[in-house]
Amino acid sequence: MTEAVRNCSGLWPAIPHTTLSQDGNDSAVAATVRSRTPALRGTARSFTHWQRPRIPVLGPKQPGYAWLAQHYRWALDRVFLEQGHSHVVIVEDDMVFSPDFLTLFNETAWLLDADPTIWCISSWFRTSYFPGLGWMLRARLWRELSPHWPDEHWDHWMRMESVARGRDCVSPELNRNKNIGEVGANMDASLYRRWLGHMDWAEPGRAGLPKAGAGAGASASRARNPRALAPPRPGQTVLITYGVEQYQRLAQRLHIWKSPRGHYRHASAIPWKGGTVLLADARECDLLPPELRWEPTPGWTVHLAAPNVSCTAACRAVGLACSTVDLHFINTCPGLQNHMSCPAGCGLDWGQDLPHVTGDPARTKCFVTQQIPTCRGAGTGSRRVCPCVAPEKLSASARAALRIGDKAVGVRDRRPQLQVQADAAHLAVLP
């Protein structure tokens, strides 16, 4: 925290109001704040140090991410609802900042008022997997979020379609802050070194951005034959469509995170050797032309399983088969709510029995997962939502999905679905 506070006090232009919100009354943290108070007061119109009473909402053994969510709500309620600020920039105690960090927010704050499709300004690079790493929101948004704010996993909650409602964050091409916390509620040293420690940012003394390579933006093409695919030329963009069940294999070859984190409307641009590899989810990316999109199996039906019954068993009981290809179409809140009544809303959960619903009909709540769903899992107290197809259509649906995928990745052989999908994902990137 010492480095974050020191770095923050040197930012320009001057910060109108600075509040340091401390979760609890740790004396070492309070002493650090006191030692930096003169510097902070010298660069801000006002400086306030708060200490939140550390009372666990979920019990004395609640995890770190629960403390974070509860602290966020307490602090944001105070700055917006009690103090009446119009905009707030939120940073955490393990960050350092670019010299133009505040300039970014000063120059873009008006967008939050001008465009209802924008709900935050982020100093972290493009991501629709909500960043939470140096961001600005306005009071109107907080008045919408505060009554429904969760007691844990606040950032996962904000990433849900039912919360974001299609709104986006404006972000820079190059990060305007750097995360320096090797250990935290959701981080350890090995993860930090692999994914964050070497991440580029607009560090002090670095002027501007590197110039684009010759011919930047001059061409774009689809990867039709991954066996013969060569590295993209400088400025070239290569499009690869994928199913979410293939993404992890793609990520391993491209050395990126195992689930999509930097996408815009389910299209991710990956800079690579002077060119760009564009990865697009064939089910979810509405930017793709119709001929490249995957659609549900014709004639599929959605069935609600009994408690503790898997989708495999639920579909078999009505003479049908569970389709893993179609399971992904209902593993989103909008997709699930197209088929189920969810009067208590839609949430995010983890486990092998998702998507599912819980509660009686009057208080049913729907749940989806960011994991890869399967037909096999079953859970006590929940009822699985299952895509069922006629058994004779099961292999046909797999072949249909594969044929659509072939238009993007160029796989020509007709091996069984799972093997071919794995090979397609494996071959669709370069060594």
XYZ file of C-alpha atoms in Angstrom:
431
model
C 0.000 0.000 0.000
C 2.894 2.375 0.737
C 3.940 2.468 -2.922
C 0.362 2.965 -4.140
C -0.249 5.906 -1.789
C 3.128 7.484 -2.599
C 2.522 7.128 -6.324
C -1.015 8.482 -6.097
C 0.134 11.616 -4.279
C 2.400 12.520 -7.212
C -0.281 12.457 -9.902
C -1.127 15.478 -12.019
C -3.461 17.288 -12.482
C -4.480 17.831 -8.869
C -7.090 15.435 -7.527
C -10.282 17.288 -6.498
C -11.069 15.037 -3.535
C -9.207 11.999 -2.212
C -10.675 9.419 0.150
C -8.677 6.487 1.496
C -11.104 3.854 2.747
C -9.570 1.293 5.124
C -11.332 -1.983 5.849
C -10.916 -2.398 9.605
C -8.583 -0.677 12.066
C -5.187 -2.271 11.445
C -2.717 0.068 13.159
C 0.108 -0.462 10.635
C -2.168 0.530 7.753
C -3.394 3.575 9.656
C 0.205 4.604 10.412
C 1.123 4.377 6.730
C -1.813 6.597 5.843
C -0.819 9.172 8.467
C 2.741 9.284 7.151
C 1.497 10.115 3.632
C -1.316 12.464 4.617
C 0.679 15.712 4.135
C 1.616 14.723 0.571
C -1.942 13.688 -0.271
C -3.357 16.906 1.125
C -0.872 18.822 -0.976
C -2.260 17.389 -4.224
C -5.984 17.314 -3.437
C -8.597 19.862 -2.446
C -9.555 17.596 0.418
C -8.343 14.322 1.906
C -10.319 11.932 4.100
C -9.273 8.679 5.779
C -12.127 6.287 6.640
C -12.051 3.074 8.627
C -14.919 0.657 8.036
C -16.031 -1.490 10.988
C -14.888 -4.974 9.971
C -18.082 -6.937 10.587
C -18.474 -10.072 8.431
C -21.865 -10.400 6.748
C -21.331 -14.058 5.793
C -19.869 -15.271 9.077
C -16.446 -15.048 10.766
C -14.759 -17.288 8.189
C -15.961 -15.448 5.105
C -13.348 -15.422 2.282
C -11.296 -12.450 1.149
C -13.472 -11.686 -1.862
C -16.478 -11.284 0.458
C -14.643 -8.659 2.532
C -13.830 -6.823 -0.697
C -17.433 -6.755 -1.916
C -18.782 -5.541 1.422
C -16.120 -2.849 1.702
C -16.849 -1.601 -1.828
C -20.530 -1.151 -1.102
C -19.922 0.608 2.217
C -17.395 3.040 0.716
C -19.318 3.799 -2.479
C -22.534 4.387 -0.553
C -20.684 7.009 1.478
C -19.015 8.884 -1.385
C -22.091 8.891 -3.622
C -25.140 8.765 -1.364
C -23.803 10.670 1.665
C -21.242 13.059 0.179
C -23.008 13.583 -3.133
C -20.070 13.253 -5.535
C -20.970 12.955 -9.221
C -18.054 10.731 -10.362
C -15.613 8.495 -8.488
C -12.350 6.894 -9.636
C -11.689 3.665 -7.718
C -8.196 2.270 -7.221
C -6.861 -0.415 -4.906
C -3.841 -0.555 -2.633
C -1.664 -2.664 -4.938
C -1.478 -0.330 -7.943
C 0.885 2.271 -9.368
C -0.168 4.802 -11.965
C 0.945 6.363 -15.233
C 1.622 10.118 -15.215
C -1.471 10.674 -17.378
C -3.704 8.398 -15.274
C -5.994 11.231 -14.149
C -5.865 12.915 -17.553
C -7.521 9.818 -19.011
C -10.476 10.194 -16.646
C -10.681 13.977 -16.996
C -10.889 13.703 -20.781
C -13.443 10.884 -20.892
C -15.795 11.563 -17.957
C -18.264 13.338 -20.235
C -18.828 10.097 -22.164
C -20.603 8.576 -19.161
C -23.228 11.311 -19.413
C -23.398 11.448 -23.207
C -23.706 7.750 -24.077
C -26.038 5.379 -22.159
C -24.218 2.353 -23.614
C -21.079 3.285 -21.619
C -21.110 2.515 -17.910
C -17.479 2.929 -16.865
C -14.111 4.349 -17.842
C -11.253 1.928 -17.201
C -7.517 2.595 -16.989
C -6.994 -1.098 -17.765
C -6.861 -2.214 -21.393
C -9.910 -3.421 -23.325
C -11.894 -6.077 -21.566
C -15.562 -6.926 -21.359
C -14.711 -9.254 -18.484
C -15.265 -6.340 -16.088
C -11.783 -5.079 -15.093
C -12.150 -3.486 -11.647
C -8.522 -2.297 -11.865
C -8.652 1.493 -11.781
C -12.064 2.599 -13.057
C -14.561 5.435 -12.900
C -18.338 5.360 -12.524
C -20.928 8.040 -11.940
C -23.541 8.466 -9.224
C -26.464 7.487 -11.430
C -24.976 4.047 -12.032
C -24.244 3.532 -8.336
C -27.844 4.327 -7.409
C -28.827 1.533 -9.805
C -26.285 -0.994 -8.484
C -26.236 -0.332 -4.746
C -29.612 -1.907 -3.794
C -28.600 -5.176 -5.504
C -24.886 -5.229 -4.628
C -23.759 -8.772 -3.699
C -22.014 -9.762 -0.469
C -19.284 -11.563 -2.431
C -17.887 -11.852 -5.965
C -18.840 -8.250 -6.805
C -16.730 -8.184 -9.986
C -18.177 -11.461 -11.295
C -21.643 -10.054 -10.623
C -20.911 -6.951 -12.704
C -19.815 -9.158 -15.600
C -23.229 -10.804 -15.846
C -25.404 -9.858 -18.808
C -28.355 -9.171 -16.513
C -26.295 -6.498 -14.716
C -24.221 -5.045 -17.559
C -27.214 -5.062 -19.953
C -24.998 -4.562 -22.989
C -23.154 -1.572 -21.558
C -19.435 -1.228 -22.075
C -16.340 0.380 -20.583
C -14.072 2.803 -22.420
C -10.461 1.712 -22.043
C -7.026 2.695 -23.385
C -4.980 0.623 -25.800
C -2.150 0.631 -23.247
C -2.751 0.251 -19.500
C -2.561 3.431 -17.433
C -1.862 1.544 -14.220
C 0.080 -1.518 -13.132
C -0.895 -4.108 -10.554
C 2.027 -4.695 -8.161
C 0.291 -6.994 -5.662
C 1.811 -10.459 -5.898
C -0.405 -11.831 -3.134
C -4.073 -10.996 -2.591
C -7.577 -12.374 -2.193
C -7.480 -13.949 -5.663
C -3.771 -13.869 -6.505
C -0.575 -15.690 -5.604
C 3.028 -15.041 -6.585
C 3.179 -17.654 -9.353
C 0.006 -16.388 -11.034
C 1.224 -12.818 -10.739
C 4.596 -13.573 -12.325
C 3.032 -15.504 -15.187
C 0.176 -13.180 -16.109
C 0.612 -9.694 -14.601
C 4.247 -9.106 -13.703
C 5.413 -8.592 -17.294
C 2.299 -6.815 -18.576
C 3.045 -3.622 -20.482
C 1.812 -0.231 -19.304
C 2.413 3.488 -19.890
C 5.080 3.741 -17.219
C 6.703 7.046 -16.221
C 9.214 8.300 -18.789
C 7.557 6.477 -21.653
C 6.255 8.955 -24.217
C 3.344 8.004 -26.430
C 2.593 4.707 -28.104
C 4.714 2.729 -30.557
C 3.974 3.415 -34.201
C 1.932 0.883 -36.118
C 3.826 -1.388 -38.474
C 3.883 -0.745 -42.201
C 0.595 -1.554 -43.849
C -1.320 -1.647 -40.560
C -4.995 -2.272 -41.118
C -4.468 -3.040 -44.780
C -5.932 -6.522 -44.878
C -8.065 -9.059 -43.092
C -8.710 -12.710 -43.853
C -10.226 -15.837 -42.364
C -8.036 -18.735 -41.342
C -9.350 -21.381 -43.727
C -6.650 -24.007 -43.499
C -4.885 -23.991 -40.141
C -2.498 -26.730 -41.271
C -1.005 -24.275 -43.796
C -1.537 -21.096 -41.764
C 1.494 -18.795 -41.597
C 2.103 -16.020 -39.069
C 0.022 -12.942 -39.926
C 1.953 -10.345 -41.860
C 2.503 -6.953 -40.205
C -0.853 -5.230 -40.225
C -2.782 -8.356 -41.279
C -5.781 -9.576 -39.277
C -6.699 -13.269 -39.280
C -10.145 -14.344 -38.051
C -10.664 -17.654 -36.240
C -14.104 -18.643 -34.986
C -14.402 -21.107 -32.107
C -16.792 -22.801 -29.723
C -16.269 -22.042 -26.044
C -15.423 -25.704 -25.457
C -12.436 -25.232 -27.806
C -11.122 -22.029 -26.282
C -8.810 -23.485 -23.663
C -6.792 -25.303 -26.318
C -6.554 -22.099 -28.339
C -5.474 -20.174 -25.261
C -2.691 -22.648 -24.513
C -1.212 -22.168 -27.961
C -1.505 -18.381 -27.865
C -0.270 -18.148 -24.242
C -3.315 -16.221 -23.089
C -5.694 -16.766 -20.159
C -7.753 -19.963 -20.301
C -11.096 -18.148 -20.618
C -11.921 -15.078 -22.742
C -11.117 -11.905 -20.791
C -10.344 -9.242 -23.391
C -13.237 -9.592 -25.784
C -15.607 -7.020 -27.204
C -19.003 -8.587 -27.889
C -17.244 -11.975 -27.788
C -14.490 -11.045 -30.272
C -10.916 -10.918 -28.930
C -8.074 -9.178 -30.769
C -4.702 -10.792 -29.982
C -1.616 -8.846 -31.198
C 0.902 -11.325 -32.554
C 4.181 -10.815 -34.406
C 3.080 -7.518 -35.928
C -0.332 -8.794 -36.992
C -3.581 -9.570 -35.199
C -5.383 -12.842 -34.541
C -9.088 -12.161 -34.056
C -10.899 -14.859 -32.049
C -14.706 -14.812 -32.274
C -17.155 -17.002 -30.352
C -19.292 -18.607 -33.052
C -22.313 -18.861 -30.726
C -22.190 -15.459 -29.046
C -20.437 -12.965 -31.334
C -23.170 -10.948 -33.045
C -20.533 -9.198 -35.176
C -20.086 -12.351 -37.275
C -22.039 -12.788 -40.517
C -24.833 -15.383 -40.298
C -22.908 -17.987 -42.273
C -20.178 -18.089 -39.617
C -22.438 -18.341 -36.577
C -23.444 -21.546 -34.814
C -27.151 -22.038 -34.204
C -29.055 -24.479 -31.943
C -29.975 -27.891 -33.305
C -33.287 -27.684 -35.212
C -36.072 -29.195 -33.135
C -34.239 -29.002 -29.801
C -36.377 -28.730 -26.684
C -35.527 -27.574 -23.170
C -36.545 -29.785 -20.234
C -36.404 -29.130 -16.487
C -34.857 -32.086 -14.658
C -36.027 -33.284 -11.243
C -33.739 -32.532 -8.260
C -30.578 -34.645 -8.203
C -31.113 -35.795 -11.804
C -28.547 -35.117 -14.532
C -29.417 -33.793 -17.965
C -28.265 -37.090 -19.436
C -30.895 -38.934 -17.377
C -33.595 -36.262 -17.767
C -33.426 -36.291 -21.562
C -33.224 -40.093 -21.691
C -36.390 -40.329 -19.565
C -38.382 -38.625 -22.344
C -36.770 -40.617 -25.139
C -34.281 -37.907 -26.089
C -30.565 -37.238 -25.662
C -28.807 -34.329 -23.971
C -26.883 -32.219 -26.488
C -23.659 -30.724 -25.138
C -23.438 -28.589 -28.277
C -26.722 -26.899 -27.369
C -26.053 -26.702 -23.626
C -23.967 -23.579 -24.219
C -26.940 -21.723 -25.722
C -28.752 -21.789 -22.367
C -25.659 -21.164 -20.230
C -26.202 -17.399 -20.330
C -28.765 -15.420 -18.370
C -30.616 -14.195 -21.491
C -30.529 -17.693 -23.007
C -31.771 -19.331 -19.812
C -34.487 -16.744 -19.261
C -35.799 -17.384 -22.773
C -36.855 -20.823 -21.545
C -37.344 -20.475 -17.785
C -39.226 -18.088 -15.537
C -36.704 -16.549 -13.134
C -38.685 -14.208 -10.839
C -35.783 -14.042 -8.348
C -33.310 -13.157 -11.096
C -30.287 -14.845 -12.612
C -26.939 -15.417 -10.894
C -23.513 -16.922 -11.341
C -22.390 -20.157 -9.682
C -19.772 -22.894 -9.935
C -20.265 -26.646 -10.112
C -21.102 -29.542 -12.398
C -24.891 -29.136 -12.184
C -25.247 -25.922 -14.195
C -27.163 -24.251 -15.667
C -29.938 -24.865 -13.126
C -32.795 -23.287 -11.188
C -33.474 -23.256 -7.452
C -36.467 -22.426 -5.261
C -40.203 -22.944 -5.645
C -42.010 -21.559 -8.730
C -42.823 -18.235 -7.043
C -39.207 -17.634 -6.005
C -37.252 -19.420 -8.713
C -33.736 -18.162 -9.337
C -31.695 -19.150 -12.367
C -27.951 -19.828 -12.294
C -25.331 -20.107 -15.040
C -21.608 -20.846 -14.876
C -18.371 -19.612 -16.409
C -17.146 -23.204 -16.470
C -17.707 -25.539 -19.416
C -21.117 -27.143 -18.727
C -21.705 -30.864 -19.195
C -24.762 -33.093 -19.372
C -23.612 -35.381 -16.567
C -23.708 -33.344 -13.365
C -26.615 -33.275 -10.895
C -27.086 -31.363 -7.665
C -29.254 -31.786 -4.580
C -31.646 -28.878 -4.174
C -31.260 -27.640 -7.742
C -32.992 -28.619 -10.971
C -30.944 -28.737 -14.128
C -32.106 -27.053 -17.321
C -31.428 -29.460 -20.172
C -31.293 -29.173 -23.979
C -32.695 -32.381 -25.436
C -32.693 -33.578 -29.038
C -33.853 -36.710 -30.804
C -31.112 -39.366 -30.497
C -30.759 -39.612 -34.258
C -30.089 -35.856 -34.387
C -27.353 -35.872 -31.786
C -24.531 -36.801 -34.113
C -26.113 -34.676 -36.837
C -26.084 -31.651 -34.546
C -22.422 -32.253 -33.787
C -21.625 -32.524 -37.482
C -23.642 -29.385 -38.204
C -21.712 -27.392 -35.618
C -18.474 -28.754 -37.017
C -19.418 -27.873 -40.605
C -20.130 -24.294 -39.599
C -16.835 -24.176 -37.770
C -15.042 -25.484 -40.857
C -15.840 -22.265 -42.680
C -13.554 -20.503 -40.220
C -10.882 -23.040 -39.344
C -10.746 -25.230 -42.422
C -10.868 -28.685 -40.847
C -11.705 -31.121 -43.642
C -11.651 -34.538 -42.053
C -14.793 -35.998 -40.481
C -13.621 -37.642 -37.278
C -15.955 -37.882 -34.257
C -17.087 -34.523 -32.956
C -15.073 -34.173 -29.774
C -11.838 -35.321 -31.370
C -12.263 -33.071 -34.377
C -13.187 -30.063 -32.228
C -10.098 -30.627 -30.131
C -7.970 -30.931 -33.260
C -9.591 -27.857 -34.769
C -8.772 -25.809 -31.696
C -5.266 -27.240 -31.636
C -4.613 -26.493 -35.301
C -6.250 -23.111 -35.516
C -3.226 -21.288 -34.130
C 0.388 -21.214 -35.142
C 3.277 -22.861 -33.307
